[in-house]
Amino acid sequence: MALLQISEPGQSTAPHQHRRAVGIDLGTTHSLVATVRNSIATVLPDEHGRVLLPSIVRYGQDGVFAVGVEAAARQAEDPRNTLASVKRFMGRGLADVAKTHQGDLPYDFVDSPGMVQIRTAAGVKSPVEVSAEILRVLRQRAEASLGGEITGAVITVPAYFDDAQRQATKDAAQLAGLEVLRLLNEPTAAAIAYGLDNAAEGVYAVYDLGGGTFDISILRLTKGVFEVLATGGDSALGGDDFDRRIACWAIEAGQLPPLGARDLRALQVEAREVKEALSSREAARFHVKLQSGDPVDLTLDTATLESLGANLVTKTLKPCRQALRDAGVDIADIKGVVLVGGSTRMPMVRAAVAEFFGQAPLTNLDPDQVVALGAARQAHLLAGNRSGDDWLLLDVIPLSLGIETMGGLVEKIIPRNATLPIARAQEFTTFKDGQTAMRIHVLQGERERVDDCRSLAHFELRGIPPMTAGAARIKVEFEVDADGLLAVTAREQSTGVTAQVAVKPSYGLSDDDIARMLRDSFDHARDDLDARALAEVQVDADRLLDAVRAALAADGEALLSDTEREAIEARIVALAEARVGTDRSAVRQASDALSTATDDFAARRMDAGIRSALAGRSIESI
Amino acid sequence: MSDAVTAAVATTGPGADPFALLGLPRGMDVDPHALDDAYRQLQAQVHPDRFADKSEAERRVAMQWAAAANEAYRTLKKPLPRAKHLIESAGVGLGEQDNTAMPADFLMQQMEWREQVAEARAHRDDKGLRHIEHDIRGAEGRLWPLLSERIAAADWPAAADAWRRLRFLEKLHDDIEDVRAALID
Ligand SMILES: Nc1ncnc2c1ncn2[C@@H]1O[C@H](COP(=O)(O)OP(=O)(O)OP(=O)(O)O)[C@@H](O)[C@H]1O
Ligand SMILES: [Mg+2]
């Protein structure tokens, strides 16, 4: 289907050139990057051959800065400046963080509108910036290994991430200079990797317990289609919580005095090692030397670990039941249970999963890598590297979306587990005579009361003509794209007064913030489009001119009015003139102007193309 | 912001005709396999992932089509929304908010069932829940053929009445499932 060949200037790639796209698993504890080479998905190691990058960033004194292994090595020494597990703070306010972590984190949190920040020796850092540092290291790793700039990335997020958390992740990727092809849900990525490798068909469950998050997804795999039926989870439940329980146990069992930040971090680091050791042993020594010089020397056995972690494991089962119910699937229909995430190596987790689903889970894949591998395959596909056996991915929104109505209640507009993308509108009316403005409060969550849901944005529709109560017709439209990100528009129907928000303001960074940070980051100069050579800009301009001329010749007559056509032709002339000059930015501006002028035309051609493709299916009226 | 009062009262309805979009014959009888196939084929042609290398404006168009495909599938997949669409597109309202339209004996029966559910919950009585479910299924078994038949006969007021009853019963099923989930946790 050759619908349109208009590409945006600066983004065009020659048709058959191989596009380097990567998949990145931005994990709470580990992150990794993978790509597809010679049709095989592979993870990319660093120069020491290490695949997993610890998701830890150190902003030390005197300009000390480290990401990954080096930062991890110093975390007990410099706990306040060494930031680990920041994924748990993405899109979260101080109050949220305080709720899930009762003062057990050694960071100097700074409350800021929307998202909590952390004060370090190198200044105040937002979780978005910290995540961007991790992503930047992975981007550089990929570029070094692939020998060139990468065209785009699929970044994975927990399926249960809400809009604020997704937006924060996307911001971090942009800040790291990555073009985001898609935010992909982690269990879905795992299902893609598993499904493609095993030619799996049927209904599968993916149980993903990582370092900081838990997801359960139920998918139907049919030839060429990955269809998520339902998802559920807990975005603050993972291996970290087991570590914390073990550290608390050590404090009690060892009758330790009140401890400082360094000691606490040292206990948690040791707790994690002991926990991991207990996945293949019956007992392990818990040994830490405190700052005071006193040793802590204890032994933890599996029975004790199981009693410490039992209710954490149980906590994962409720979302499993809910997801099955939402999917309309019985346990007996589940053909296989795919385990993802390092914490599923724990025997107690495997046993609980086996008991719940009534079958032994599938363990023939690497729980650390499967998410990145699936993301790489999706990235490869989205970057336009088509092969004969493409697949279609249909994912869902994890949490309901709605707006505040009378009495502090939430009116749901989009229910959880609706298939993406979604566009849904609801009409509302005024409550008072002469009311000229309406405040719209957008919320996400399952509860009925506003206070129990996450507030995503407030905006106001002004200039409603005064009418009697109930006469105005205000249409509120929610649109959720394939990344699971929401945009809201409100419009008064009789006057056409419109207000629009991309749901960003209360969480995440503004576009201006991102632009500024990008300017500030020194390694970004080469991403600057204006720095590109004149020749390159001219090539893009030629390509654009050719494409627009071809499109006009094919469909100009049918799809454009005379005035529209003239407007586009004027821009063509302007670009052709600029093209022969040597002013780089003039060529760019003229290219931008032409491509903006053809937006509507491109959209109409797309629409006409889809209609005619569907008409081949013999439907009279659509 | 004195006169900016938070919104209330929903009033709106559907868009493109789901049967036409999916290329299926109109009516209550929908072959689930044909529906699944039609939906997947449609998404394979319109989904924005198919156009990931296109411009923003073009991908937006694809997104709108894909959203319409999802909505159409959702409408036709389960019989209650399917029937709702057929009745409403005949211009007959279902007055979902308003139960004064229901006959008194039906409302009485509803109340009775609800009391039984509350009781079963209080006594953690799963057997009691199953008993109520059995009764509800009996009532549904009589209503479904009636609904299909009235729709086929274009007898919209009678179809709407059957639909409202079935909608009540579905809510009751949901409540029972909620109670069950609460008993497990
Ligand atoms: N052998 C093991 N036994 C028990 N736990 C383990 C084992 N190996 C790894 N883990 C735990 O798995 C967690 C890390 O898993 P993983 O790398 O999958 O998480 P992540 O992707 O970083 O986090 P998330 O997906 O939640 O964002 C850590 O809590 C780690 O202690
Ligand atoms: Mg993970």
PDB file of C-alpha atoms and ligand atoms in Angstrom, chain A residues 25 27-28 30 87 186 208 210-211 213 340-341 371, ligand 2:
ATOM      1  CA  ASP A  25      14.737  -2.348  29.316  1.00  0.00           C
ATOM      2  CA  GLY A  27      14.725  -1.527  34.981  1.00  0.00           C
ATOM      3  CA  THR A  28      14.552  -0.592  38.645  1.00  0.00           C
ATOM      4  CA  HIS A  30      19.240  -3.326  36.010  1.00  0.00           C
ATOM      5  CA  LYS A  87      12.281   4.143  38.725  1.00  0.00           C
ATOM      6  CA  GLU A 186       7.458  -5.084  29.857  1.00  0.00           C
ATOM      7  CA  ASP A 208       6.887 -10.265  35.879  1.00  0.00           C
ATOM      8  CA  GLY A 210      11.464  -7.453  39.009  1.00  0.00           C
ATOM      9  CA  GLY A 211      13.374  -5.260  41.403  1.00  0.00           C
ATOM     10  CA  THR A 213       7.584  -3.509  40.071  1.00  0.00           C
ATOM     11  CA  VAL A 340      10.031 -12.582  33.829  1.00  0.00           C
ATOM     12  CA  GLY A 341      12.187 -10.559  36.230  1.00  0.00           C
ATOM     13  CA  VAL A 371      12.152  -7.957  28.011  1.00  0.00           C
TER      14      VAL A 371
HETATM   15 MG    MG C   2      12.293  -5.574  34.628  1.00  0.00          MG
END
